[in-house]
Amino acid sequence: QLQLVESGGGLVQPGQSLKLSCVASGFTSEYFAMCWFRQAPGKEREGISCESRGVVNYADSVKGRFTISRDDAKRTVYLEMNSLKPEDTGVYFCAAARGNKWAVVQTMSPGRMAYWGEGTLVTVSP
């Protein structure tokens, strides 16, 4: 059974850091582009960061603050988030995609993703 499980969310104050993890099971994640998405209350799901074969992309809102990485031996993708802001609040989802991985990384479109985790909540509040 293909599965993605996120962890690491929580409540933090502005300026603090969190590191999210996403563990893949049931498939070999190294053959997939891996992405993180965020859905804030009342807003659409947006691409935050994607990675495939060393090519990475970030949303402008998180560039310089967030870092995506992966350990294929552990089938795990990480999202390190620094200098968190209240507008970073939302449910963070891990997702995997096959197909045109370059397009997946460049567009960070939810419609291109094949598999999704259930999400982990990040709340940034004073």
Coordinates of C-alpha atoms in Angstrom, one line a residue:
Q1 CA 0.0 0.0 0.0
L2 CA 1.4 3.4 -1.0
Q3 CA 1.6 5.8 1.9
L4 CA 3.1 9.1 2.9
V5 CA 3.1 10.0 6.6
E6 CA 4.1 13.5 7.7
S7 CA 5.3 14.5 11.2
G8 CA 6.9 17.4 13.0
G9 CA 4.2 20.0 13.0
G10 CA 3.3 22.0 16.1
L11 CA 2.8 25.4 17.6
V12 CA 5.8 27.8 17.5
Q13 CA 6.4 31.5 18.0
P14 CA 7.4 33.8 15.1
G15 CA 11.1 33.5 14.4
Q16 CA 11.4 30.0 15.6
S17 CA 12.1 26.8 13.5
L18 CA 10.5 23.5 12.8
K19 CA 11.6 20.5 10.7
L20 CA 8.9 18.4 9.1
S21 CA 9.5 14.8 8.0
C22 CA 7.6 12.7 5.5
V23 CA 8.2 8.9 5.4
A24 CA 7.2 7.0 2.2
S25 CA 6.2 3.4 2.2
G26 CA 5.0 1.0 -0.4
F27 CA 7.0 2.5 -3.2
T28 CA 10.6 3.6 -4.0
S29 CA 10.6 7.3 -3.3
E30 CA 13.9 7.9 -5.2
Y31 CA 12.0 7.5 -8.5
F32 CA 9.6 10.2 -7.6
A33 CA 9.6 14.0 -7.4
M34 CA 8.8 14.9 -3.8
C35 CA 7.0 18.1 -2.8
W36 CA 5.7 19.9 0.1
F37 CA 2.4 21.8 -0.1
R38 CA 0.7 24.1 2.4
Q39 CA -3.0 24.9 2.9
A40 CA -3.8 27.9 5.0
P41 CA -7.3 28.3 6.5
G42 CA -9.7 29.4 3.8
K43 CA -7.1 29.2 1.1
E44 CA -6.2 26.9 -1.7
R45 CA -3.4 24.4 -1.4
E46 CA -0.1 25.9 -2.6
G47 CA 3.2 24.4 -3.6
I48 CA 6.0 25.3 -1.1
S49 CA 8.9 23.2 -2.4
C50 CA 9.7 20.4 -4.7
E51 CA 12.8 18.3 -5.4
S52 CA 13.8 15.7 -8.0
R53 CA 17.3 14.4 -8.7
G54 CA 18.9 17.4 -7.0
V55 CA 16.8 20.0 -8.8
V56 CA 14.8 22.1 -6.2
N57 CA 12.3 24.9 -6.3
Y58 CA 10.7 27.0 -3.7
A59 CA 7.8 29.4 -3.5
D60 CA 8.9 33.0 -3.3
S61 CA 7.3 33.3 0.1
V62 CA 9.7 30.8 1.6
K63 CA 12.9 31.3 -0.3
G64 CA 15.9 31.7 2.0
R65 CA 13.9 30.4 5.0
F66 CA 12.9 26.8 4.1
T67 CA 15.0 24.0 2.9
I68 CA 13.9 20.7 1.3
S69 CA 16.0 17.6 1.5
R70 CA 15.6 13.9 1.2
D71 CA 17.2 10.7 2.4
D72 CA 16.2 8.0 -0.1
A73 CA 17.8 5.3 2.0
K74 CA 15.3 6.2 4.7
R75 CA 12.6 7.0 2.2
T76 CA 12.2 10.3 4.0
V77 CA 11.8 13.9 2.8
Y78 CA 12.3 16.8 5.1
L79 CA 11.3 20.4 5.1
E80 CA 13.4 22.6 7.4
M81 CA 11.6 25.8 8.2
N82 CA 13.4 28.7 9.8
S83 CA 12.4 32.3 10.7
L84 CA 8.7 31.2 10.8
K85 CA 6.1 33.8 10.3
P86 CA 2.4 33.8 11.2
E87 CA 1.5 33.6 7.5
D88 CA 3.3 30.2 7.4
T89 CA 0.5 28.8 9.4
G90 CA -1.4 25.9 7.7
V91 CA -1.5 22.2 7.1
Y92 CA 1.6 21.0 5.4
F93 CA 1.2 18.1 3.0
C94 CA 3.9 15.8 1.5
A95 CA 3.2 14.6 -2.0
A96 CA 4.9 12.4 -4.6
A97 CA 4.8 12.5 -8.4
R98 CA 6.1 10.5 -11.3
G99 CA 6.0 11.5 -15.0
N100 CA 7.6 14.8 -16.1
K101 CA 9.6 15.4 -12.9
W102 CA 11.1 18.6 -14.3
A103 CA 7.6 20.0 -14.9
V104 CA 6.5 18.9 -11.4
V105 CA 9.4 20.7 -9.8
Q106 CA 9.0 23.9 -11.9
T107 CA 5.2 24.2 -11.6
M108 CA 4.7 22.8 -8.1
S109 CA 1.1 22.1 -9.1
P110 CA -1.1 20.0 -6.9
G111 CA -2.7 18.5 -10.0
R112 CA 0.5 16.8 -11.0
M113 CA 0.9 14.9 -7.7
A114 CA 0.0 11.2 -7.6
Y115 CA 0.2 10.5 -3.9
W116 CA -0.5 12.6 -0.8
G117 CA -0.1 12.4 2.9
E118 CA -2.7 13.4 5.4
G119 CA -0.8 16.5 6.5
T120 CA 0.6 18.0 9.7
L121 CA -0.5 21.2 11.2
V122 CA 1.9 24.1 11.7
T123 CA 0.8 27.1 13.7
V124 CA 2.9 30.2 14.1
S125 CA 1.6 32.5 16.8
P126 CA 3.0 34.8 19.4

